[in-house]
Amino acid sequence: MAGAVKRIKLGSQGLEVSAQGLGCMGMSAFYGPPKPESDMIALIHHAINSGITLLDTSDIYGPHTNEILLGKALKGGMRERVELATKFGISFADGKREIRGDPAYVRAACEASLKRLDIDCIDLYYQHRIDTRVPIEVTIGELKKLVEEGKIKYIGLSEASASTIRRAHAVHPITAVQLEWSLWSRDVEAEIVPTCRELGIGIVAYSPLGRGFFSSGPKLVESFSKEDFRQYLPRFQAENLEHNKKLFERVNEIATRKGCTPSQLALAWVHHQGDDVCPIPGTTKVENCNQNIKALSVKLTLEEMVELESIASADAVKGDRYGGKASTYEDSETPPVNSNKEMVGTVKRIKLGSQGLEVSAQGLGCMAMSCLYGPPEPEPDMIALIHHAINSGITLLDTSDIYGPYTNEILVGKALKGGMRERVELATKFGISFADGGKIRGDPAYVRACCEASVKRLDIDCIDLYYQHRVDTKIPIEVTIGELKKLVEEGKIKYIGLSEACAATIRRAHAVHPITAVQLEWSLWSRDVEAEICMPKFQAENLEHNKKLFESVNEIAMRKGCTPAQLALAWVHHQGDDVCPIPGTTKIEQLNENIQALSVKLAPEEMAELDSIALADAVKGDRYPDGV
C-alpha cells in the first residue's frame, strides 16, 4: 500500500521524525473550502499508520480550525505516535493581518495553540514569519522560556534569512528551518541551506511539489476554486504558466522513463538532497498520500540528479513565489538586539591606542571556550555564542595560539565565516611555545612562524591586533618588535600589542614601533598594574580572606540593582575610554549580563568606595602560581 518510511534526525537536539511529513494546511484553508472533518481525520490516521509521523499545522490555517482538527485526530493514543509541529507569528484579527514576534504575543499564541490542540506540549514550534520590528533575540528569548517551562520541546523558524537564523541560533539552538524547496523553488540553496548545515539545523521543505504543479502541470489551474489562493500566485498567471509548463513536461519525460509519476520524481529529488531534509507534502486524499510515500522508493542516480537540476535552473521558472507584500526570508532582517533595552546595553565604540584602531568598548575573551577553565565546550554552541556577541555589538574578539593549543583559533576562524570577519577586530597572541613545553620565545624566526600559522588557522589574510603573549627575557625586546614591525609592513598584521609587560619593556618596545595596546589583568582584586603600568587567590588559605571583598562588592551591587559581576565590570569601564575589558564566557546569558554592565553608571563617591574596599591588602595570594 505504501513504501517504508524511514526515520531521520532533525537538527542536533535529539528530535527524530519520519523522513517525510504531512502538511495539513490544505485540509482546512487556502487550497479551497475546508474538507469534511471525518475524511481528514481518517486521512491523518492513515498517514500515521503508514509511518508518517511529522504533522505540520499552524494557528493561521483556518485560522485556528486546522489546529482544532489535528487535536481531534490525535485522540485515542495517536498523540504519542507523532511529532507535532505548529507555528505562530501571523496574527489575523479584526480583518487585519499582522506579523508579530513580541514576547507577550509569542506566549499567548503558544498557550492558545496548546488549548486548541488539546495537548500539554508542542514538539516543534516555529516562528511562521519574522517580525522585522522586534530583534529576533527577543522573540527567541521568549521561546527559550517556553522550552524551559515544558510548553514546547524544540524551536523552529520559517522563511528566515541566513543572518536571522544565525542570530536566533545564538540565543537557543534552532532545531529546524522550514522553507520552500522544490524543483521550481531553489533559491534557498545559495545561503540558507548551507547556513543550516553549518549550524546543524534540520531542514523542512514545504511545497515540495510546487504547490501541486508537479502533480498535473498547467492543468492544475483548471481545478482552482474561488477560495484557492494559488490562483493569485505569479507563477500560475497565464503570462508565466506557458513558460513554466516546459519544466513540467521535462520532468514528466524523465518520470516516464523512471516508471513513476512526475510528482513522485519531484518529491524524490527533494529526498535526495540529504538525510537532514524532511519534505512535508500536503494532500487531502489517501491515494495521494500513498503516492507520496512511494516517492521514498524512487532512487535517482547522480546523472539523473544532474539532469533534473539542469532543467530546473533559475531561468526555468517565471514568476515570484508569492505576490504582493508577502513576507519571505528576503525581508526577514530584524533590528539589532542592542536596540532593545530589555536584552542588553548599548556597546559604544572606543579608540584603542593612537594608531587608528577602533573597537567595541567591551570585548569577548574566547579562551575558556576551548581550554583552561574546563573541557572544550561544544563547537556549534560556541560559534553561536560568538555570533550573538557580534550581533550584540561586541566586535573585539580575543584568542591566542596557546589556547587549546591552537583549537581556539580554529574555532574563531570557523565562527568568522559568512561575512562575520568583516564585522570584527580580531586579536590573537604568540610567545608561549607548546612544542617546547611552554617555553617563552620571542626570537624573530619563531615570531614569523607563529604569525603565519595563526593566519592559516584563523583562515584570514591579516591579524588586526597581534600581541606578544609573554615577553622572552632572553631576547632584547627591540629584536622581537623589529620582526613584528616587518609583519606590519608586509600586511600580515595591522597593530602590535604586548601582554604582561613591565613599564620599561613597554617604553623600549614603543620606541621601535608604536604599541597599540597592552593586555594586563586588571580588576577589583588585581590592581597592582595601577602603580606602574597603567591562582593562588583561590586556595583555601586565601579564599576565606578574599570572600570579604566579594561580600562588600555584593552589598554595593544590591544597592545599585545590578549583579556583583556587572558592578566589577563597570568599575573597569569607568577607568577611562582607553580601557577595553575582555570578559570571557561560554554562556549567552552571561554575555548579555556583561554587556549590560556598560549601562551601570558609577558616581565618583561609588568609585571611591569601591577603590577603598579593593586596596592591596583586601586580597591574599598571588595572581599566578610559582613559576608562571
PDB file of N, CA and C in Angstrom, residues 383-444:
ATOM      1  N   ILE A 383      30.232  28.772  18.494  1.00  0.00           N
ATOM      2  CA  ILE A 383      30.086  29.588  17.284  1.00  0.00           C
ATOM      3  C   ILE A 383      28.833  30.450  17.396  1.00  0.00           C
ATOM      4  N   ALA A 384      27.760  29.848  17.905  1.00  0.00           N
ATOM      5  CA  ALA A 384      26.521  30.609  18.096  1.00  0.00           C
ATOM      6  C   ALA A 384      26.727  31.736  19.103  1.00  0.00           C
ATOM      7  N   LEU A 385      27.495  31.468  20.164  1.00  0.00           N
ATOM      8  CA  LEU A 385      27.782  32.495  21.167  1.00  0.00           C
ATOM      9  C   LEU A 385      28.575  33.649  20.554  1.00  0.00           C
ATOM     10  N   ILE A 386      29.582  33.325  19.760  1.00  0.00           N
ATOM     11  CA  ILE A 386      30.388  34.366  19.113  1.00  0.00           C
ATOM     12  C   ILE A 386      29.516  35.207  18.181  1.00  0.00           C
ATOM     13  N   HIS A 387      28.645  34.551  17.429  1.00  0.00           N
ATOM     14  CA  HIS A 387      27.745  35.296  16.533  1.00  0.00           C
ATOM     15  C   HIS A 387      26.815  36.200  17.335  1.00  0.00           C
ATOM     16  N   HIS A 388      26.317  35.693  18.450  1.00  0.00           N
ATOM     17  CA  HIS A 388      25.439  36.503  19.295  1.00  0.00           C
ATOM     18  C   HIS A 388      26.187  37.732  19.806  1.00  0.00           C
ATOM     19  N   ALA A 389      27.435  37.533  20.217  1.00  0.00           N
ATOM     20  CA  ALA A 389      28.239  38.660  20.699  1.00  0.00           C
ATOM     21  C   ALA A 389      28.403  39.717  19.607  1.00  0.00           C
ATOM     22  N   ILE A 390      28.748  39.271  18.402  1.00  0.00           N
ATOM     23  CA  ILE A 390      28.954  40.204  17.291  1.00  0.00           C
ATOM     24  C   ILE A 390      27.664  40.952  16.973  1.00  0.00           C
ATOM     25  N   ASN A 391      26.557  40.215  16.914  1.00  0.00           N
ATOM     26  CA  ASN A 391      25.269  40.847  16.613  1.00  0.00           C
ATOM     27  C   ASN A 391      24.804  41.769  17.734  1.00  0.00           C
ATOM     28  N   SER A 392      25.380  41.599  18.926  1.00  0.00           N
ATOM     29  CA  SER A 392      25.047  42.460  20.061  1.00  0.00           C
ATOM     30  C   SER A 392      25.960  43.675  20.145  1.00  0.00           C
ATOM     31  N   GLY A 393      26.950  43.757  19.256  1.00  0.00           N
ATOM     32  CA  GLY A 393      27.835  44.916  19.234  1.00  0.00           C
ATOM     33  C   GLY A 393      29.220  44.670  19.784  1.00  0.00           C
ATOM     34  N   ILE A 394      29.503  43.445  20.249  1.00  0.00           N
ATOM     35  CA  ILE A 394      30.839  43.088  20.741  1.00  0.00           C
ATOM     36  C   ILE A 394      31.677  42.675  19.538  1.00  0.00           C
ATOM     37  N   THR A 395      32.682  43.479  19.200  1.00  0.00           N
ATOM     38  CA  THR A 395      33.425  43.205  17.966  1.00  0.00           C
ATOM     39  C   THR A 395      34.906  42.899  18.188  1.00  0.00           C
ATOM     40  N   LEU A 396      35.434  43.133  19.395  1.00  0.00           N
ATOM     41  CA  LEU A 396      36.831  42.789  19.673  1.00  0.00           C
ATOM     42  C   LEU A 396      36.873  41.368  20.227  1.00  0.00           C
ATOM     43  N   LEU A 397      37.387  40.440  19.434  1.00  0.00           N
ATOM     44  CA  LEU A 397      37.482  39.039  19.840  1.00  0.00           C
ATOM     45  C   LEU A 397      38.931  38.717  20.176  1.00  0.00           C
ATOM     46  N   ASP A 398      39.138  38.050  21.314  1.00  0.00           N
ATOM     47  CA  ASP A 398      40.486  37.780  21.802  1.00  0.00           C
ATOM     48  C   ASP A 398      40.761  36.286  21.893  1.00  0.00           C
ATOM     49  N   THR A 399      41.826  35.840  21.228  1.00  0.00           N
ATOM     50  CA  THR A 399      42.237  34.440  21.276  1.00  0.00           C
ATOM     51  C   THR A 399      43.757  34.375  21.377  1.00  0.00           C
ATOM     52  N   SER A 400      44.323  33.177  21.248  1.00  0.00           N
ATOM     53  CA  SER A 400      45.782  33.001  21.290  1.00  0.00           C
ATOM     54  C   SER A 400      46.120  31.630  20.729  1.00  0.00           C
ATOM     55  N   ASP A 401      47.343  31.499  20.202  1.00  0.00           N
ATOM     56  CA  ASP A 401      47.738  30.191  19.667  1.00  0.00           C
ATOM     57  C   ASP A 401      47.907  29.147  20.770  1.00  0.00           C
ATOM     58  N   ILE A 402      48.095  29.577  22.016  1.00  0.00           N
ATOM     59  CA  ILE A 402      48.298  28.629  23.112  1.00  0.00           C
ATOM     60  C   ILE A 402      46.983  28.118  23.688  1.00  0.00           C
ATOM     61  N   TYR A 403      45.865  28.729  23.319  1.00  0.00           N
ATOM     62  CA  TYR A 403      44.573  28.281  23.838  1.00  0.00           C
ATOM     63  C   TYR A 403      44.162  27.010  23.099  1.00  0.00           C
ATOM     64  N   GLY A 404      44.309  25.905  23.751  1.00  0.00           N
ATOM     65  CA  GLY A 404      43.950  24.606  23.165  1.00  0.00           C
ATOM     66  C   GLY A 404      45.013  23.553  23.357  1.00  0.00           C
ATOM     67  N   PRO A 405      46.233  23.713  22.831  1.00  0.00           N
ATOM     68  CA  PRO A 405      46.668  24.814  21.971  1.00  0.00           C
ATOM     69  C   PRO A 405      46.043  24.727  20.575  1.00  0.00           C
ATOM     70  N   TYR A 406      45.965  25.849  19.925  1.00  0.00           N
ATOM     71  CA  TYR A 406      45.559  26.019  18.531  1.00  0.00           C
ATOM     72  C   TYR A 406      44.049  25.931  18.290  1.00  0.00           C
ATOM     73  N   THR A 407      43.344  25.097  19.081  1.00  0.00           N
ATOM     74  CA  THR A 407      41.929  24.835  18.767  1.00  0.00           C
ATOM     75  C   THR A 407      41.049  26.069  18.909  1.00  0.00           C
ATOM     76  N   ASN A 408      41.430  27.007  19.796  1.00  0.00           N
ATOM     77  CA  ASN A 408      40.605  28.198  19.954  1.00  0.00           C
ATOM     78  C   ASN A 408      40.684  29.083  18.715  1.00  0.00           C
ATOM     79  N   GLU A 409      41.874  29.183  18.132  1.00  0.00           N
ATOM     80  CA  GLU A 409      41.996  29.953  16.890  1.00  0.00           C
ATOM     81  C   GLU A 409      41.182  29.301  15.771  1.00  0.00           C
ATOM     82  N   ILE A 410      41.228  27.982  15.692  1.00  0.00           N
ATOM     83  CA  ILE A 410      40.457  27.276  14.656  1.00  0.00           C
ATOM     84  C   ILE A 410      38.966  27.531  14.850  1.00  0.00           C
ATOM     85  N   LEU A 411      38.510  27.479  16.108  1.00  0.00           N
ATOM     86  CA  LEU A 411      37.102  27.755  16.425  1.00  0.00           C
ATOM     87  C   LEU A 411      36.705  29.160  15.986  1.00  0.00           C
ATOM     88  N   VAL A 412      37.517  30.145  16.352  1.00  0.00           N
ATOM     89  CA  VAL A 412      37.205  31.534  15.990  1.00  0.00           C
ATOM     90  C   VAL A 412      37.203  31.696  14.472  1.00  0.00           C
ATOM     91  N   GLY A 413      38.137  31.032  13.797  1.00  0.00           N
ATOM     92  CA  GLY A 413      38.170  31.090  12.334  1.00  0.00           C
ATOM     93  C   GLY A 413      36.879  30.585  11.716  1.00  0.00           C
ATOM     94  N   LYS A 414      36.362  29.476  12.243  1.00  0.00           N
ATOM     95  CA  LYS A 414      35.099  28.931  11.731  1.00  0.00           C
ATOM     96  C   LYS A 414      33.943  29.892  12.000  1.00  0.00           C
ATOM     97  N   ALA A 415      33.971  30.522  13.174  1.00  0.00           N
ATOM     98  CA  ALA A 415      32.884  31.430  13.547  1.00  0.00           C
ATOM     99  C   ALA A 415      32.841  32.673  12.666  1.00  0.00           C
ATOM    100  N   LEU A 416      33.969  33.001  12.041  1.00  0.00           N
ATOM    101  CA  LEU A 416      34.038  34.245  11.266  1.00  0.00           C
ATOM    102  C   LEU A 416      33.750  34.056   9.784  1.00  0.00           C
ATOM    103  N   LYS A 417      33.231  32.876   9.417  1.00  0.00           N
ATOM    104  CA  LYS A 417      32.803  32.666   8.035  1.00  0.00           C
ATOM    105  C   LYS A 417      31.502  33.424   7.773  1.00  0.00           C
ATOM    106  N   GLY A 418      31.120  33.471   6.519  1.00  0.00           N
ATOM    107  CA  GLY A 418      29.815  34.030   6.158  1.00  0.00           C
ATOM    108  C   GLY A 418      29.667  35.514   6.421  1.00  0.00           C
ATOM    109  N   GLY A 419      30.753  36.286   6.214  1.00  0.00           N
ATOM    110  CA  GLY A 419      30.662  37.734   6.358  1.00  0.00           C
ATOM    111  C   GLY A 419      30.928  38.260   7.751  1.00  0.00           C
ATOM    112  N   MET A 420      31.161  37.370   8.725  1.00  0.00           N
ATOM    113  CA  MET A 420      31.404  37.822  10.095  1.00  0.00           C
ATOM    114  C   MET A 420      32.789  38.455  10.253  1.00  0.00           C
ATOM    115  N   ARG A 421      33.769  38.004   9.460  1.00  0.00           N
ATOM    116  CA  ARG A 421      35.133  38.519   9.611  1.00  0.00           C
ATOM    117  C   ARG A 421      35.189  40.030   9.460  1.00  0.00           C
ATOM    118  N   GLU A 422      34.422  40.554   8.520  1.00  0.00           N
ATOM    119  CA  GLU A 422      34.472  41.987   8.234  1.00  0.00           C
ATOM    120  C   GLU A 422      33.859  42.825   9.351  1.00  0.00           C
ATOM    121  N   ARG A 423      33.181  42.179  10.294  1.00  0.00           N
ATOM    122  CA  ARG A 423      32.472  42.917  11.344  1.00  0.00           C
ATOM    123  C   ARG A 423      33.239  42.972  12.662  1.00  0.00           C
ATOM    124  N   VAL A 424      34.446  42.393  12.709  1.00  0.00           N
ATOM    125  CA  VAL A 424      35.147  42.294  13.993  1.00  0.00           C
ATOM    126  C   VAL A 424      36.564  42.851  13.922  1.00  0.00           C
ATOM    127  N   GLU A 425      37.120  43.083  15.122  1.00  0.00           N
ATOM    128  CA  GLU A 425      38.542  43.343  15.291  1.00  0.00           C
ATOM    129  C   GLU A 425      39.106  42.101  15.982  1.00  0.00           C
ATOM    130  N   LEU A 426      39.999  41.409  15.303  1.00  0.00           N
ATOM    131  CA  LEU A 426      40.464  40.107  15.769  1.00  0.00           C
ATOM    132  C   LEU A 426      41.861  40.211  16.371  1.00  0.00           C
ATOM    133  N   ALA A 427      41.963  39.804  17.631  1.00  0.00           N
ATOM    134  CA  ALA A 427      43.249  39.829  18.331  1.00  0.00           C
ATOM    135  C   ALA A 427      43.675  38.408  18.670  1.00  0.00           C
ATOM    136  N   THR A 428      44.928  38.087  18.374  1.00  0.00           N
ATOM    137  CA  THR A 428      45.488  36.817  18.828  1.00  0.00           C
ATOM    138  C   THR A 428      46.905  37.067  19.337  1.00  0.00           C
ATOM    139  N   LYS A 429      47.557  36.004  19.820  1.00  0.00           N
ATOM    140  CA  LYS A 429      48.831  36.185  20.521  1.00  0.00           C
ATOM    141  C   LYS A 429      49.804  35.064  20.181  1.00  0.00           C
ATOM    142  N   PHE A 430      51.079  35.346  20.412  1.00  0.00           N
ATOM    143  CA  PHE A 430      52.147  34.359  20.269  1.00  0.00           C
ATOM    144  C   PHE A 430      53.074  34.517  21.466  1.00  0.00           C
ATOM    145  N   GLY A 431      53.990  33.569  21.628  1.00  0.00           N
ATOM    146  CA  GLY A 431      55.032  33.756  22.632  1.00  0.00           C
ATOM    147  C   GLY A 431      55.192  32.616  23.614  1.00  0.00           C
ATOM    148  N   ILE A 432      54.175  31.758  23.740  1.00  0.00           N
ATOM    149  CA  ILE A 432      54.282  30.598  24.622  1.00  0.00           C
ATOM    150  C   ILE A 432      54.306  29.368  23.726  1.00  0.00           C
ATOM    151  N   SER A 433      55.455  28.721  23.642  1.00  0.00           N
ATOM    152  CA  SER A 433      55.638  27.613  22.712  1.00  0.00           C
ATOM    153  C   SER A 433      55.223  26.299  23.359  1.00  0.00           C
ATOM    154  N   PHE A 434      54.106  25.754  22.905  1.00  0.00           N
ATOM    155  CA  PHE A 434      53.628  24.475  23.433  1.00  0.00           C
ATOM    156  C   PHE A 434      54.582  23.348  23.060  1.00  0.00           C
ATOM    157  N   ALA A 435      55.138  23.424  21.848  1.00  0.00           N
ATOM    158  CA  ALA A 435      56.052  22.372  21.379  1.00  0.00           C
ATOM    159  C   ALA A 435      57.312  22.303  22.237  1.00  0.00           C
ATOM    160  N   ASP A 436      57.658  23.431  22.864  1.00  0.00           N
ATOM    161  CA  ASP A 436      58.855  23.484  23.711  1.00  0.00           C
ATOM    162  C   ASP A 436      58.502  23.377  25.189  1.00  0.00           C
ATOM    163  N   GLY A 437      57.339  22.781  25.488  1.00  0.00           N
ATOM    164  CA  GLY A 437      56.953  22.582  26.877  1.00  0.00           C
ATOM    165  C   GLY A 437      56.557  23.858  27.595  1.00  0.00           C
ATOM    166  N   GLY A 438      55.976  24.806  26.863  1.00  0.00           N
ATOM    167  CA  GLY A 438      55.539  26.053  27.476  1.00  0.00           C
ATOM    168  C   GLY A 438      56.636  27.090  27.579  1.00  0.00           C
ATOM    169  N   LYS A 439      57.727  26.892  26.851  1.00  0.00           N
ATOM    170  CA  LYS A 439      58.850  27.828  26.859  1.00  0.00           C
ATOM    171  C   LYS A 439      58.428  29.161  26.246  1.00  0.00           C
ATOM    172  N   ILE A 440      58.918  30.262  26.820  1.00  0.00           N
ATOM    173  CA  ILE A 440      58.631  31.599  26.297  1.00  0.00           C
ATOM    174  C   ILE A 440      59.638  31.915  25.198  1.00  0.00           C
ATOM    175  N   ARG A 441      59.122  32.294  24.019  1.00  0.00           N
ATOM    176  CA  ARG A 441      60.016  32.582  22.899  1.00  0.00           C
ATOM    177  C   ARG A 441      59.634  33.882  22.198  1.00  0.00           C
ATOM    178  N   GLY A 442      60.665  34.637  21.800  1.00  0.00           N
ATOM    179  CA  GLY A 442      60.431  35.886  21.084  1.00  0.00           C
ATOM    180  C   GLY A 442      61.440  36.111  19.982  1.00  0.00           C
ATOM    181  N   ASP A 443      62.168  35.055  19.585  1.00  0.00           N
ATOM    182  CA  ASP A 443      63.156  35.198  18.517  1.00  0.00           C
ATOM    183  C   ASP A 443      62.458  35.404  17.177  1.00  0.00           C
ATOM    184  N   PRO A 444      63.058  36.156  16.264  1.00  0.00           N
ATOM    185  CA  PRO A 444      62.399  36.540  15.010  1.00  0.00           C
ATOM    186  C   PRO A 444      61.825  35.380  14.202  1.00  0.00           C
TER     187      PRO A 444
END
